[in-house]
Amino acid sequence: MGVNQQVTAMNELLIRHAEPSDYQPIIAVLDDWWGGRRMTDMLPKLFFVHFRPTSFVAEHDGRIVGFVIGFVSQTFSEEAYIHFTGIHPEFRKKGLARALYERFFAAVGKRGCRTVRCVTSPVNKNSIAFHRRMGFSIEDSDMIVDGVPVVEGYDGKGEGRVLFCKCLNTGHS
Amino acid sequence: MGVNQQVTAMNELLIRHAEPSDYQPIIAVLDDWWGGRRMTDMLPKLFFVHFRPTSFVAEHDGRIVGFVIGFVSQTFSEEAYIHFTGIHPEFRKKGLARALYERFFAAVGKRGCRTVRCVTSPVNKNSIAFHRRMGFSIEDSDMIVDGVPVVEGYDGKGEGRVLFCKCLNTGHS
């Protein structure tokens, strides 16, 4: 898809804050978006209720086609964390995840955050490539899988994770 | 167990803030504490990293025997939410969950919260009874299961939940 088509596609999209009422339509399709992988346990409704200021959905013709769920760390006030991002399979490779992330960066930047962190499974090669394109660095680890540092058992036994970190531009450097 | 024994047992316990390093010992035993039910997907490490100010563990002889993980809502600044509570099977019915909850109430009360919410599965009868004893009310719903209002599909298809709410004593009423 060329640049002009990307711009056209993006113009038809509305990005707005996530609402509790967005949860049911999203959770109903979530496992399908992940090709059948069971993801729903990782996304309880609480994230749509209590982290609205920093969570966003993208709508196309009134249908949700993408979302990002994140929050400001309550331990480290200058850090933000992205917990979950999903894009409808037919709406991938259009810059939509980038647009959602940029909306998130702006929201948490306004709240004083200077760093954004997130993690992904080592099997999720698209996610790793996306975060690299978005300027995230990967935290070192003794274990390297397909050239990528993986923290073994980070989210429990057998649940290794790639740890990403990005410094936000503060505009005063 | 009598009151004196309860007091003795509680005196040997240390309740302190949860740390990221507490995650591995907890996640390793979590499913066992729940009688084999798979709970680990619901408790990613992020909760131990980013919600330290309002999350607590109880230690007995240097071993973690209970924990509560919660946060202040970022949508509703006067609301707090308890995401997960676990007690070692041998340390139940000793007032430990109550002590952890009271520590949480104090922490979020200091941060301006006046309400605490949480949810539980309708199958978890002990949790329902505990929250009632702790003064939580249950939100109404059209669906009643064993006399308890359940919000159908609250956390996704087949994942009905009982919704609890408690007003904190502010000391200025």
PDB file of N, CA and C in Angstrom, chain A residues 20 23-24 27 38 40-54 70-76 79-81 83 117 152-157 159, chain B residues 20 23-24 27 38 40-54 70-76 79-81 83 117 152-157 159:
ATOM      1  N   PRO A  20     -15.483   1.591  28.882  1.00  0.00           N
ATOM      2  CA  PRO A  20     -15.884   0.251  29.345  1.00  0.00           C
ATOM      3  C   PRO A  20     -16.784  -0.474  28.334  1.00  0.00           C
ATOM      4  N   TYR A  23     -15.347  -2.893  25.755  1.00  0.00           N
ATOM      5  CA  TYR A  23     -14.749  -4.171  26.153  1.00  0.00           C
ATOM      6  C   TYR A  23     -15.420  -5.375  25.486  1.00  0.00           C
ATOM      7  N   GLN A  24     -16.738  -5.416  25.522  1.00  0.00           N
ATOM      8  CA  GLN A  24     -17.428  -6.612  24.987  1.00  0.00           C
ATOM      9  C   GLN A  24     -17.140  -6.822  23.504  1.00  0.00           C
ATOM     10  N   ILE A  27     -13.381  -8.029  23.324  1.00  0.00           N
ATOM     11  CA  ILE A  27     -13.040  -9.341  23.887  1.00  0.00           C
ATOM     12  C   ILE A  27     -13.676 -10.466  23.047  1.00  0.00           C
ATOM     13  N   ARG A  38      -5.246 -18.076  22.733  1.00  0.00           N
ATOM     14  CA  ARG A  38      -6.130 -17.613  23.802  1.00  0.00           C
ATOM     15  C   ARG A  38      -5.501 -16.442  24.549  1.00  0.00           C
ATOM     16  N   THR A  40      -7.664 -13.854  26.027  1.00  0.00           N
ATOM     17  CA  THR A  40      -8.661 -13.092  26.779  1.00  0.00           C
ATOM     18  C   THR A  40      -8.347 -13.022  28.283  1.00  0.00           C
ATOM     19  N   ASP A  41      -7.720 -14.064  28.840  1.00  0.00           N
ATOM     20  CA  ASP A  41      -7.401 -14.017  30.276  1.00  0.00           C
ATOM     21  C   ASP A  41      -6.449 -12.869  30.605  1.00  0.00           C
ATOM     22  N   MET A  42      -5.693 -12.445  29.602  1.00  0.00           N
ATOM     23  CA  MET A  42      -4.706 -11.389  29.836  1.00  0.00           C
ATOM     24  C   MET A  42      -5.327  -9.991  29.766  1.00  0.00           C
ATOM     25  N   LEU A  43      -6.597  -9.930  29.400  1.00  0.00           N
ATOM     26  CA  LEU A  43      -7.224  -8.613  29.227  1.00  0.00           C
ATOM     27  C   LEU A  43      -8.571  -8.557  29.951  1.00  0.00           C
ATOM     28  N   PRO A  44      -8.541  -8.553  31.288  1.00  0.00           N
ATOM     29  CA  PRO A  44      -9.800  -8.397  32.024  1.00  0.00           C
ATOM     30  C   PRO A  44     -10.368  -6.989  31.815  1.00  0.00           C
ATOM     31  N   LYS A  45     -11.644  -6.858  32.072  1.00  0.00           N
ATOM     32  CA  LYS A  45     -12.332  -5.590  31.809  1.00  0.00           C
ATOM     33  C   LYS A  45     -11.744  -4.413  32.589  1.00  0.00           C
ATOM     34  N   LEU A  46     -11.111  -4.691  33.717  1.00  0.00           N
ATOM     35  CA  LEU A  46     -10.588  -3.607  34.566  1.00  0.00           C
ATOM     36  C   LEU A  46      -9.763  -2.597  33.774  1.00  0.00           C
ATOM     37  N   PHE A  47      -9.050  -3.080  32.755  1.00  0.00           N
ATOM     38  CA  PHE A  47      -8.199  -2.157  31.995  1.00  0.00           C
ATOM     39  C   PHE A  47      -9.031  -1.130  31.221  1.00  0.00           C
ATOM     40  N   PHE A  48     -10.252  -1.520  30.820  1.00  0.00           N
ATOM     41  CA  PHE A  48     -11.125  -0.598  30.090  1.00  0.00           C
ATOM     42  C   PHE A  48     -11.880   0.334  31.037  1.00  0.00           C
ATOM     43  N   VAL A  49     -11.939  -0.036  32.300  1.00  0.00           N
ATOM     44  CA  VAL A  49     -12.648   0.796  33.275  1.00  0.00           C
ATOM     45  C   VAL A  49     -11.690   1.822  33.896  1.00  0.00           C
ATOM     46  N   HIS A  50     -10.516   1.358  34.302  1.00  0.00           N
ATOM     47  CA  HIS A  50      -9.689   2.182  35.190  1.00  0.00           C
ATOM     48  C   HIS A  50      -8.491   2.871  34.533  1.00  0.00           C
ATOM     49  N   PHE A  51      -8.266   2.623  33.236  1.00  0.00           N
ATOM     50  CA  PHE A  51      -7.116   3.259  32.576  1.00  0.00           C
ATOM     51  C   PHE A  51      -7.526   4.006  31.312  1.00  0.00           C
ATOM     52  N   ARG A  52      -8.735   4.571  31.356  1.00  0.00           N
ATOM     53  CA  ARG A  52      -9.275   5.314  30.220  1.00  0.00           C
ATOM     54  C   ARG A  52      -8.361   6.458  29.740  1.00  0.00           C
ATOM     55  N   PRO A  53      -7.750   7.259  30.654  1.00  0.00           N
ATOM     56  CA  PRO A  53      -7.004   8.433  30.170  1.00  0.00           C
ATOM     57  C   PRO A  53      -5.854   8.087  29.227  1.00  0.00           C
ATOM     58  N   THR A  54      -5.344   6.872  29.308  1.00  0.00           N
ATOM     59  CA  THR A  54      -4.178   6.501  28.496  1.00  0.00           C
ATOM     60  C   THR A  54      -4.460   5.275  27.620  1.00  0.00           C
ATOM     61  N   GLY A  70      -2.926   1.069  28.044  1.00  0.00           N
ATOM     62  CA  GLY A  70      -1.724   1.335  28.820  1.00  0.00           C
ATOM     63  C   GLY A  70      -2.033   2.232  30.002  1.00  0.00           C
ATOM     64  N   PHE A  71      -0.997   2.482  30.796  1.00  0.00           N
ATOM     65  CA  PHE A  71      -1.208   3.279  32.013  1.00  0.00           C
ATOM     66  C   PHE A  71       0.098   3.945  32.425  1.00  0.00           C
ATOM     67  N   VAL A  72      -0.028   4.873  33.363  1.00  0.00           N
ATOM     68  CA  VAL A  72       1.140   5.477  33.997  1.00  0.00           C
ATOM     69  C   VAL A  72       1.503   4.604  35.195  1.00  0.00           C
ATOM     70  N   SER A  73       2.779   4.254  35.296  1.00  0.00           N
ATOM     71  CA  SER A  73       3.224   3.449  36.433  1.00  0.00           C
ATOM     72  C   SER A  73       2.919   4.174  37.738  1.00  0.00           C
ATOM     73  N   GLN A  74       2.434   3.442  38.732  1.00  0.00           N
ATOM     74  CA  GLN A  74       2.186   4.051  40.043  1.00  0.00           C
ATOM     75  C   GLN A  74       3.376   3.845  40.972  1.00  0.00           C
ATOM     76  N   THR A  75       4.379   3.083  40.499  1.00  0.00           N
ATOM     77  CA  THR A  75       5.630   2.949  41.243  1.00  0.00           C
ATOM     78  C   THR A  75       6.631   4.007  40.787  1.00  0.00           C
ATOM     79  N   PHE A  76       6.722   4.173  39.439  1.00  0.00           N
ATOM     80  CA  PHE A  76       7.683   5.106  38.839  1.00  0.00           C
ATOM     81  C   PHE A  76       6.878   6.142  38.067  1.00  0.00           C
ATOM     82  N   GLU A  79       7.307   6.829  34.329  1.00  0.00           N
ATOM     83  CA  GLU A  79       7.271   5.707  33.389  1.00  0.00           C
ATOM     84  C   GLU A  79       5.834   5.365  33.014  1.00  0.00           C
ATOM     85  N   ALA A  80       5.635   5.004  31.756  1.00  0.00           N
ATOM     86  CA  ALA A  80       4.344   4.479  31.325  1.00  0.00           C
ATOM     87  C   ALA A  80       4.533   3.059  30.811  1.00  0.00           C
ATOM     88  N   TYR A  81       3.449   2.309  30.805  1.00  0.00           N
ATOM     89  CA  TYR A  81       3.520   0.901  30.402  1.00  0.00           C
ATOM     90  C   TYR A  81       2.371   0.593  29.444  1.00  0.00           C
ATOM     91  N   HIS A  83       0.191  -2.303  28.054  1.00  0.00           N
ATOM     92  CA  HIS A  83      -0.119  -3.685  28.409  1.00  0.00           C
ATOM     93  C   HIS A  83      -0.558  -4.511  27.204  1.00  0.00           C
ATOM     94  N   ARG A 117       7.510   1.556  28.630  1.00  0.00           N
ATOM     95  CA  ARG A 117       7.954   0.162  28.617  1.00  0.00           C
ATOM     96  C   ARG A 117       6.820  -0.749  28.167  1.00  0.00           C
ATOM     97  N   GLU A 152      13.969 -15.136  30.448  1.00  0.00           N
ATOM     98  CA  GLU A 152      13.335 -16.439  30.641  1.00  0.00           C
ATOM     99  C   GLU A 152      12.349 -16.382  31.815  1.00  0.00           C
ATOM    100  N   GLY A 153      11.167 -16.932  31.625  1.00  0.00           N
ATOM    101  CA  GLY A 153      10.188 -17.029  32.704  1.00  0.00           C
ATOM    102  C   GLY A 153       9.734 -15.697  33.272  1.00  0.00           C
ATOM    103  N   TYR A 154       9.856 -14.630  32.496  1.00  0.00           N
ATOM    104  CA  TYR A 154       9.523 -13.295  33.026  1.00  0.00           C
ATOM    105  C   TYR A 154       8.097 -13.242  33.559  1.00  0.00           C
ATOM    106  N   ASP A 155       7.157 -13.793  32.790  1.00  0.00           N
ATOM    107  CA  ASP A 155       5.741 -13.794  33.223  1.00  0.00           C
ATOM    108  C   ASP A 155       5.300 -15.172  33.709  1.00  0.00           C
ATOM    109  N   GLY A 156       6.240 -15.893  34.335  1.00  0.00           N
ATOM    110  CA  GLY A 156       5.946 -17.224  34.850  1.00  0.00           C
ATOM    111  C   GLY A 156       6.662 -18.291  34.036  1.00  0.00           C
ATOM    112  N   LYS A 157       6.556 -19.522  34.514  1.00  0.00           N
ATOM    113  CA  LYS A 157       7.280 -20.651  33.909  1.00  0.00           C
ATOM    114  C   LYS A 157       6.912 -20.811  32.431  1.00  0.00           C
ATOM    115  N   GLU A 159       7.083 -18.657  30.227  1.00  0.00           N
ATOM    116  CA  GLU A 159       6.553 -17.406  29.667  1.00  0.00           C
ATOM    117  C   GLU A 159       7.664 -16.360  29.574  1.00  0.00           C
TER     118      GLU A 159
ATOM    119  N   PRO B  20       9.046  -6.365  42.708  1.00  0.00           N
ATOM    120  CA  PRO B  20       9.172  -7.204  41.501  1.00  0.00           C
ATOM    121  C   PRO B  20       9.791  -8.569  41.795  1.00  0.00           C
ATOM    122  N   TYR B  23       7.622 -11.643  42.505  1.00  0.00           N
ATOM    123  CA  TYR B  23       6.773 -12.237  41.469  1.00  0.00           C
ATOM    124  C   TYR B  23       7.091 -13.720  41.228  1.00  0.00           C
ATOM    125  N   GLN B  24       8.379 -14.035  41.071  1.00  0.00           N
ATOM    126  CA  GLN B  24       8.724 -15.419  40.726  1.00  0.00           C
ATOM    127  C   GLN B  24       8.282 -16.420  41.798  1.00  0.00           C
ATOM    128  N   ILE B  27       4.336 -16.591  41.512  1.00  0.00           N
ATOM    129  CA  ILE B  27       3.747 -17.175  40.300  1.00  0.00           C
ATOM    130  C   ILE B  27       4.029 -18.679  40.229  1.00  0.00           C
ATOM    131  N   ARG B  38      -5.953 -22.734  36.578  1.00  0.00           N
ATOM    132  CA  ARG B  38      -4.906 -21.941  35.931  1.00  0.00           C
ATOM    133  C   ARG B  38      -5.193 -20.451  36.096  1.00  0.00           C
ATOM    134  N   THR B  40      -2.367 -18.090  36.321  1.00  0.00           N
ATOM    135  CA  THR B  40      -1.157 -17.288  36.099  1.00  0.00           C
ATOM    136  C   THR B  40      -1.327 -16.263  34.972  1.00  0.00           C
ATOM    137  N   ASP B  41      -2.127 -16.574  33.948  1.00  0.00           N
ATOM    138  CA  ASP B  41      -2.309 -15.592  32.858  1.00  0.00           C
ATOM    139  C   ASP B  41      -2.935 -14.294  33.362  1.00  0.00           C
ATOM    140  N   MET B  42      -3.655 -14.390  34.490  1.00  0.00           N
ATOM    141  CA  MET B  42      -4.340 -13.206  35.015  1.00  0.00           C
ATOM    142  C   MET B  42      -3.418 -12.318  35.854  1.00  0.00           C
ATOM    143  N   LEU B  43      -2.199 -12.801  36.081  1.00  0.00           N
ATOM    144  CA  LEU B  43      -1.298 -12.040  36.951  1.00  0.00           C
ATOM    145  C   LEU B  43       0.070 -11.871  36.298  1.00  0.00           C
ATOM    146  N   PRO B  44       0.144 -11.058  35.242  1.00  0.00           N
ATOM    147  CA  PRO B  44       1.464 -10.789  34.654  1.00  0.00           C
ATOM    148  C   PRO B  44       2.318  -9.977  35.622  1.00  0.00           C
ATOM    149  N   LYS B  45       3.619 -10.018  35.384  1.00  0.00           N
ATOM    150  CA  LYS B  45       4.559  -9.369  36.307  1.00  0.00           C
ATOM    151  C   LYS B  45       4.327  -7.864  36.438  1.00  0.00           C
ATOM    152  N   LEU B  46       3.736  -7.253  35.420  1.00  0.00           N
ATOM    153  CA  LEU B  46       3.552  -5.788  35.440  1.00  0.00           C
ATOM    154  C   LEU B  46       2.921  -5.298  36.742  1.00  0.00           C
ATOM    155  N   PHE B  47       2.037  -6.112  37.329  1.00  0.00           N
ATOM    156  CA  PHE B  47       1.368  -5.671  38.559  1.00  0.00           C
ATOM    157  C   PHE B  47       2.357  -5.543  39.724  1.00  0.00           C
ATOM    158  N   PHE B  48       3.412  -6.372  39.716  1.00  0.00           N
ATOM    159  CA  PHE B  48       4.416  -6.304  40.779  1.00  0.00           C
ATOM    160  C   PHE B  48       5.439  -5.195  40.534  1.00  0.00           C
ATOM    161  N   VAL B  49       5.513  -4.722  39.297  1.00  0.00           N
ATOM    162  CA  VAL B  49       6.473  -3.667  38.964  1.00  0.00           C
ATOM    163  C   VAL B  49       5.840  -2.285  39.162  1.00  0.00           C
ATOM    164  N   HIS B  50       4.613  -2.123  38.653  1.00  0.00           N
ATOM    165  CA  HIS B  50       4.073  -0.768  38.509  1.00  0.00           C
ATOM    166  C   HIS B  50       3.015  -0.357  39.539  1.00  0.00           C
ATOM    167  N   PHE B  51       2.638  -1.281  40.435  1.00  0.00           N
ATOM    168  CA  PHE B  51       1.625  -0.922  41.436  1.00  0.00           C
ATOM    169  C   PHE B  51       2.109  -1.197  42.857  1.00  0.00           C
ATOM    170  N   ARG B  52       3.408  -1.019  43.067  1.00  0.00           N
ATOM    171  CA  ARG B  52       4.004  -1.267  44.378  1.00  0.00           C
ATOM    172  C   ARG B  52       3.349  -0.472  45.510  1.00  0.00           C
ATOM    173  N   PRO B  53       3.015   0.831  45.325  1.00  0.00           N
ATOM    174  CA  PRO B  53       2.530   1.622  46.482  1.00  0.00           C
ATOM    175  C   PRO B  53       1.255   1.051  47.106  1.00  0.00           C
ATOM    176  N   THR B  54       0.487   0.277  46.350  1.00  0.00           N
ATOM    177  CA  THR B  54      -0.792  -0.225  46.861  1.00  0.00           C
ATOM    178  C   THR B  54      -0.875  -1.751  46.793  1.00  0.00           C
ATOM    179  N   GLY B  70      -3.313  -4.341  44.050  1.00  0.00           N
ATOM    180  CA  GLY B  70      -4.351  -3.391  43.689  1.00  0.00           C
ATOM    181  C   GLY B  70      -3.755  -2.067  43.272  1.00  0.00           C
ATOM    182  N   PHE B  71      -4.620  -1.160  42.861  1.00  0.00           N
ATOM    183  CA  PHE B  71      -4.143   0.134  42.357  1.00  0.00           C
ATOM    184  C   PHE B  71      -5.217   1.190  42.542  1.00  0.00           C
ATOM    185  N   VAL B  72      -4.807   2.435  42.349  1.00  0.00           N
ATOM    186  CA  VAL B  72      -5.749   3.551  42.307  1.00  0.00           C
ATOM    187  C   VAL B  72      -6.213   3.690  40.861  1.00  0.00           C
ATOM    188  N   SER B  73      -7.518   3.793  40.662  1.00  0.00           N
ATOM    189  CA  SER B  73      -8.050   3.973  39.313  1.00  0.00           C
ATOM    190  C   SER B  73      -7.480   5.234  38.687  1.00  0.00           C
ATOM    191  N   GLN B  74      -7.104   5.144  37.407  1.00  0.00           N
ATOM    192  CA  GLN B  74      -6.615   6.349  36.717  1.00  0.00           C
ATOM    193  C   GLN B  74      -7.742   7.037  35.952  1.00  0.00           C
ATOM    194  N   THR B  75      -8.920   6.404  35.956  1.00  0.00           N
ATOM    195  CA  THR B  75     -10.110   7.041  35.382  1.00  0.00           C
ATOM    196  C   THR B  75     -10.872   7.806  36.466  1.00  0.00           C
ATOM    197  N   PHE B  76     -11.026   7.142  37.628  1.00  0.00           N
ATOM    198  CA  PHE B  76     -11.785   7.707  38.752  1.00  0.00           C
ATOM    199  C   PHE B  76     -10.814   7.846  39.924  1.00  0.00           C
ATOM    200  N   GLU B  79     -11.392   6.218  43.342  1.00  0.00           N
ATOM    201  CA  GLU B  79     -11.680   4.788  43.411  1.00  0.00           C
ATOM    202  C   GLU B  79     -10.394   3.974  43.391  1.00  0.00           C
ATOM    203  N   ALA B  80     -10.398   2.888  44.147  1.00  0.00           N
ATOM    204  CA  ALA B  80      -9.295   1.934  44.085  1.00  0.00           C
ATOM    205  C   ALA B  80      -9.854   0.586  43.640  1.00  0.00           C
ATOM    206  N   TYR B  81      -8.978  -0.252  43.116  1.00  0.00           N
ATOM    207  CA  TYR B  81      -9.401  -1.549  42.588  1.00  0.00           C
ATOM    208  C   TYR B  81      -8.436  -2.627  43.080  1.00  0.00           C
ATOM    209  N   HIS B  83      -7.116  -6.202  42.269  1.00  0.00           N
ATOM    210  CA  HIS B  83      -7.108  -7.116  41.124  1.00  0.00           C
ATOM    211  C   HIS B  83      -6.982  -8.565  41.555  1.00  0.00           C
ATOM    212  N   ARG B 117     -13.278  -1.184  44.705  1.00  0.00           N
ATOM    213  CA  ARG B 117     -14.020  -2.166  43.914  1.00  0.00           C
ATOM    214  C   ARG B 117     -13.163  -3.390  43.632  1.00  0.00           C
ATOM    215  N   GLU B 152     -23.262 -11.336  33.731  1.00  0.00           N
ATOM    216  CA  GLU B 152     -22.933 -12.365  32.741  1.00  0.00           C
ATOM    217  C   GLU B 152     -21.875 -11.840  31.763  1.00  0.00           C
ATOM    218  N   GLY B 153     -20.852 -12.658  31.494  1.00  0.00           N
ATOM    219  CA  GLY B 153     -19.844 -12.301  30.495  1.00  0.00           C
ATOM    220  C   GLY B 153     -19.065 -11.047  30.819  1.00  0.00           C
ATOM    221  N   TYR B 154     -19.000 -10.681  32.082  1.00  0.00           N
ATOM    222  CA  TYR B 154     -18.324  -9.419  32.445  1.00  0.00           C
ATOM    223  C   TYR B 154     -16.884  -9.396  31.941  1.00  0.00           C
ATOM    224  N   ASP B 155     -16.156 -10.491  32.144  1.00  0.00           N
ATOM    225  CA  ASP B 155     -14.753 -10.559  31.704  1.00  0.00           C
ATOM    226  C   ASP B 155     -14.605 -11.411  30.450  1.00  0.00           C
ATOM    227  N   GLY B 156     -15.631 -11.395  29.583  1.00  0.00           N
ATOM    228  CA  GLY B 156     -15.613 -12.179  28.350  1.00  0.00           C
ATOM    229  C   GLY B 156     -16.630 -13.302  28.406  1.00  0.00           C
ATOM    230  N   LYS B 157     -16.781 -13.979  27.260  1.00  0.00           N
ATOM    231  CA  LYS B 157     -17.794 -15.026  27.116  1.00  0.00           C
ATOM    232  C   LYS B 157     -17.611 -16.127  28.169  1.00  0.00           C
ATOM    233  N   GLU B 159     -17.440 -15.765  31.233  1.00  0.00           N
ATOM    234  CA  GLU B 159     -16.678 -15.274  32.392  1.00  0.00           C
ATOM    235  C   GLU B 159     -17.517 -14.271  33.193  1.00  0.00           C
TER     236      GLU B 159
END
